[in-house]
Amino acid sequence: MNLPRTNFVLQHGWVDNITARQRMLRQWWYRLPAGLRSPVWSTILASLIILGLLLAFHQVVHEAVQQGELRHKAYALQAEATWRCKVLPARGASDSCLLQLSASADGRGLPSAQATQLASQ
């Protein structure tokens, strides 16, 4: 392995230890059994890492698609409910239905006094 040599002095006078680290890495590599140093193991390891990354990407995309479908269904249900409120024959019933629908869509809901008042109209 021909690695570039980098012997330079840092600003504070410390000698750079990249060469020492490279030497330690080289020694560790050559201490491994010959079977592990073969390119087959590095290929297998790289393939497993790529497969894991692809599976993680698939999971993220799958969750995003499911969330999009749920959002689409919610918008469709909201549009259908709005349409049903608008086609009510009485103007007051239509307005109260739309008011109730917008309050429930905001997540606030209506206080029980208002709900009973709207129900009586």
PDB file of C-alpha atoms in Angstrom:
ATOM      1  CA  MET A   1       0.000   0.000   0.000  1.00  0.00           C
ATOM      2  CA  ASN A   2       1.548   3.231  -1.151  1.00  0.00           C
ATOM      3  CA  LEU A   3       0.056   5.885   1.057  1.00  0.00           C
ATOM      4  CA  PRO A   4       1.222   9.480   0.790  1.00  0.00           C
ATOM      5  CA  ARG A   5       3.540  10.623   3.535  1.00  0.00           C
ATOM      6  CA  THR A   6       2.459  13.663   5.467  1.00  0.00           C
ATOM      7  CA  ASN A   7       5.087  14.912   7.890  1.00  0.00           C
ATOM      8  CA  PHE A   8       4.395  18.508   8.678  1.00  0.00           C
ATOM      9  CA  VAL A   9       4.323  20.560  11.846  1.00  0.00           C
ATOM     10  CA  LEU A  10       1.073  21.972  13.122  1.00  0.00           C
ATOM     11  CA  GLN A  11       0.714  25.566  14.308  1.00  0.00           C
ATOM     12  CA  HIS A  12       1.368  24.729  17.938  1.00  0.00           C
ATOM     13  CA  GLY A  13       4.505  22.719  17.227  1.00  0.00           C
ATOM     14  CA  TRP A  14       2.830  19.309  17.406  1.00  0.00           C
ATOM     15  CA  VAL A  15       4.058  16.739  14.943  1.00  0.00           C
ATOM     16  CA  ASP A  16       1.252  15.402  12.817  1.00  0.00           C
ATOM     17  CA  ASN A  17       0.409  11.827  13.725  1.00  0.00           C
ATOM     18  CA  ILE A  18      -1.297  10.816  10.495  1.00  0.00           C
ATOM     19  CA  THR A  19       1.758   8.789   9.470  1.00  0.00           C
ATOM     20  CA  ALA A  20       1.732   6.950  12.794  1.00  0.00           C
ATOM     21  CA  ARG A  21      -1.950   6.158  12.386  1.00  0.00           C
ATOM     22  CA  GLN A  22      -1.374   4.938   8.852  1.00  0.00           C
ATOM     23  CA  ARG A  23       1.435   2.703  10.099  1.00  0.00           C
ATOM     24  CA  MET A  24      -0.816   1.281  12.852  1.00  0.00           C
ATOM     25  CA  LEU A  25      -3.595   0.639  10.334  1.00  0.00           C
ATOM     26  CA  ARG A  26      -1.168  -1.105   7.984  1.00  0.00           C
ATOM     27  CA  GLN A  27       0.121  -3.277  10.813  1.00  0.00           C
ATOM     28  CA  TRP A  28      -3.420  -4.185  11.877  1.00  0.00           C
ATOM     29  CA  TRP A  29      -4.311  -5.075   8.282  1.00  0.00           C
ATOM     30  CA  TYR A  30      -1.312  -7.381   7.837  1.00  0.00           C
ATOM     31  CA  ARG A  31      -1.943  -9.080  11.199  1.00  0.00           C
ATOM     32  CA  LEU A  32      -5.350 -10.257   9.940  1.00  0.00           C
ATOM     33  CA  PRO A  33      -5.512 -13.844   8.652  1.00  0.00           C
ATOM     34  CA  ALA A  34      -4.934 -14.145   4.911  1.00  0.00           C
ATOM     35  CA  GLY A  35      -8.520 -15.311   4.348  1.00  0.00           C
ATOM     36  CA  LEU A  36      -9.939 -12.104   5.809  1.00  0.00           C
ATOM     37  CA  ARG A  37      -7.638  -9.944   3.728  1.00  0.00           C
ATOM     38  CA  SER A  38      -9.053 -11.373   0.508  1.00  0.00           C
ATOM     39  CA  PRO A  39     -11.242  -9.048  -1.561  1.00  0.00           C
ATOM     40  CA  VAL A  40     -14.183 -11.450  -1.166  1.00  0.00           C
ATOM     41  CA  TRP A  41     -14.800 -10.399   2.453  1.00  0.00           C
ATOM     42  CA  SER A  42     -14.629  -6.690   1.686  1.00  0.00           C
ATOM     43  CA  THR A  43     -17.050  -7.256  -1.198  1.00  0.00           C
ATOM     44  CA  ILE A  44     -19.442  -9.154   1.069  1.00  0.00           C
ATOM     45  CA  LEU A  45     -19.219  -6.450   3.742  1.00  0.00           C
ATOM     46  CA  ALA A  46     -19.808  -3.679   1.190  1.00  0.00           C
ATOM     47  CA  SER A  47     -22.773  -5.586  -0.241  1.00  0.00           C
ATOM     48  CA  LEU A  48     -24.328  -6.015   3.213  1.00  0.00           C
ATOM     49  CA  ILE A  49     -23.875  -2.325   3.974  1.00  0.00           C
ATOM     50  CA  ILE A  50     -25.464  -1.341   0.655  1.00  0.00           C
ATOM     51  CA  LEU A  51     -28.336  -3.747   1.236  1.00  0.00           C
ATOM     52  CA  GLY A  52     -28.925  -2.287   4.707  1.00  0.00           C
ATOM     53  CA  LEU A  53     -28.945   1.250   3.333  1.00  0.00           C
ATOM     54  CA  LEU A  54     -31.390   0.249   0.596  1.00  0.00           C
ATOM     55  CA  LEU A  55     -33.708  -1.362   3.135  1.00  0.00           C
ATOM     56  CA  ALA A  56     -33.608   1.756   5.308  1.00  0.00           C
ATOM     57  CA  PHE A  57     -34.339   3.947   2.261  1.00  0.00           C
ATOM     58  CA  HIS A  58     -37.230   1.658   1.289  1.00  0.00           C
ATOM     59  CA  GLN A  59     -38.704   1.934   4.789  1.00  0.00           C
ATOM     60  CA  VAL A  60     -38.511   5.731   4.750  1.00  0.00           C
ATOM     61  CA  VAL A  61     -40.110   5.980   1.311  1.00  0.00           C
ATOM     62  CA  HIS A  62     -42.818   3.474   2.258  1.00  0.00           C
ATOM     63  CA  GLU A  63     -43.724   5.479   5.370  1.00  0.00           C
ATOM     64  CA  ALA A  64     -43.805   8.702   3.346  1.00  0.00           C
ATOM     65  CA  VAL A  65     -46.171   7.129   0.807  1.00  0.00           C
ATOM     66  CA  GLN A  66     -48.462   5.873   3.565  1.00  0.00           C
ATOM     67  CA  GLN A  67     -48.520   9.287   5.193  1.00  0.00           C
ATOM     68  CA  GLY A  68     -49.367  10.884   1.842  1.00  0.00           C
ATOM     69  CA  GLU A  69     -52.225   8.441   1.328  1.00  0.00           C
ATOM     70  CA  LEU A  70     -53.622   9.212   4.768  1.00  0.00           C
ATOM     71  CA  ARG A  71     -53.405  12.942   4.094  1.00  0.00           C
ATOM     72  CA  HIS A  72     -55.144  12.472   0.751  1.00  0.00           C
ATOM     73  CA  LYS A  73     -57.962  10.476   2.390  1.00  0.00           C
ATOM     74  CA  ALA A  74     -58.380  13.129   5.085  1.00  0.00           C
ATOM     75  CA  TYR A  75     -58.652  15.896   2.477  1.00  0.00           C
ATOM     76  CA  ALA A  76     -61.170  13.835   0.497  1.00  0.00           C
ATOM     77  CA  LEU A  77     -63.291  13.204   3.601  1.00  0.00           C
ATOM     78  CA  GLN A  78     -63.167  16.891   4.503  1.00  0.00           C
ATOM     79  CA  ALA A  79     -64.211  17.894   0.983  1.00  0.00           C
ATOM     80  CA  GLU A  80     -67.070  15.390   0.993  1.00  0.00           C
ATOM     81  CA  ALA A  81     -68.300  16.602   4.392  1.00  0.00           C
ATOM     82  CA  THR A  82     -68.125  20.209   3.226  1.00  0.00           C
ATOM     83  CA  TRP A  83     -70.112  19.338   0.108  1.00  0.00           C
ATOM     84  CA  ARG A  84     -72.761  17.583   2.195  1.00  0.00           C
ATOM     85  CA  CYS A  85     -73.076  20.621   4.447  1.00  0.00           C
ATOM     86  CA  LYS A  86     -73.425  22.957   1.468  1.00  0.00           C
ATOM     87  CA  VAL A  87     -76.229  20.962  -0.128  1.00  0.00           C
ATOM     88  CA  LEU A  88     -78.439  21.059   2.965  1.00  0.00           C
ATOM     89  CA  PRO A  89     -81.750  22.733   2.044  1.00  0.00           C
ATOM     90  CA  ALA A  90     -81.969  25.249   4.903  1.00  0.00           C
ATOM     91  CA  ARG A  91     -79.463  28.095   5.038  1.00  0.00           C
ATOM     92  CA  GLY A  92     -79.190  27.941   8.857  1.00  0.00           C
ATOM     93  CA  ALA A  93     -78.634  24.197   8.832  1.00  0.00           C
ATOM     94  CA  SER A  94     -75.952  24.580   6.184  1.00  0.00           C
ATOM     95  CA  ASP A  95     -74.181  27.320   8.166  1.00  0.00           C
ATOM     96  CA  SER A  96     -74.329  25.417  11.432  1.00  0.00           C
ATOM     97  CA  CYS A  97     -73.083  22.262   9.726  1.00  0.00           C
ATOM     98  CA  LEU A  98     -70.132  24.158   8.226  1.00  0.00           C
ATOM     99  CA  LEU A  99     -69.412  25.772  11.597  1.00  0.00           C
ATOM    100  CA  GLN A 100     -69.451  22.403  13.317  1.00  0.00           C
ATOM    101  CA  LEU A 101     -67.284  20.910  10.571  1.00  0.00           C
ATOM    102  CA  SER A 102     -64.669  23.671  10.771  1.00  0.00           C
ATOM    103  CA  ALA A 103     -64.565  23.428  14.569  1.00  0.00           C
ATOM    104  CA  SER A 104     -64.025  19.683  14.457  1.00  0.00           C
ATOM    105  CA  ALA A 105     -61.409  20.061  11.706  1.00  0.00           C
ATOM    106  CA  ASP A 106     -59.443  22.487  13.876  1.00  0.00           C
ATOM    107  CA  GLY A 107     -59.364  19.861  16.591  1.00  0.00           C
ATOM    108  CA  ARG A 108     -61.028  22.171  19.077  1.00  0.00           C
ATOM    109  CA  GLY A 109     -64.522  20.786  18.854  1.00  0.00           C
ATOM    110  CA  LEU A 110     -67.455  22.840  20.015  1.00  0.00           C
ATOM    111  CA  PRO A 111     -68.334  23.387  23.632  1.00  0.00           C
ATOM    112  CA  SER A 112     -71.349  21.335  24.653  1.00  0.00           C
ATOM    113  CA  ALA A 113     -73.582  24.434  25.000  1.00  0.00           C
ATOM    114  CA  GLN A 114     -72.882  25.509  21.420  1.00  0.00           C
ATOM    115  CA  ALA A 115     -73.300  21.970  20.108  1.00  0.00           C
ATOM    116  CA  THR A 116     -76.732  21.619  21.707  1.00  0.00           C
ATOM    117  CA  GLN A 117     -77.742  25.070  20.432  1.00  0.00           C
ATOM    118  CA  LEU A 118     -76.701  24.148  16.897  1.00  0.00           C
ATOM    119  CA  ALA A 119     -78.459  20.806  17.134  1.00  0.00           C
ATOM    120  CA  SER A 120     -81.712  22.517  18.113  1.00  0.00           C
ATOM    121  CA  GLN A 121     -81.673  24.851  15.076  1.00  0.00           C
TER     122      GLN A 121
END
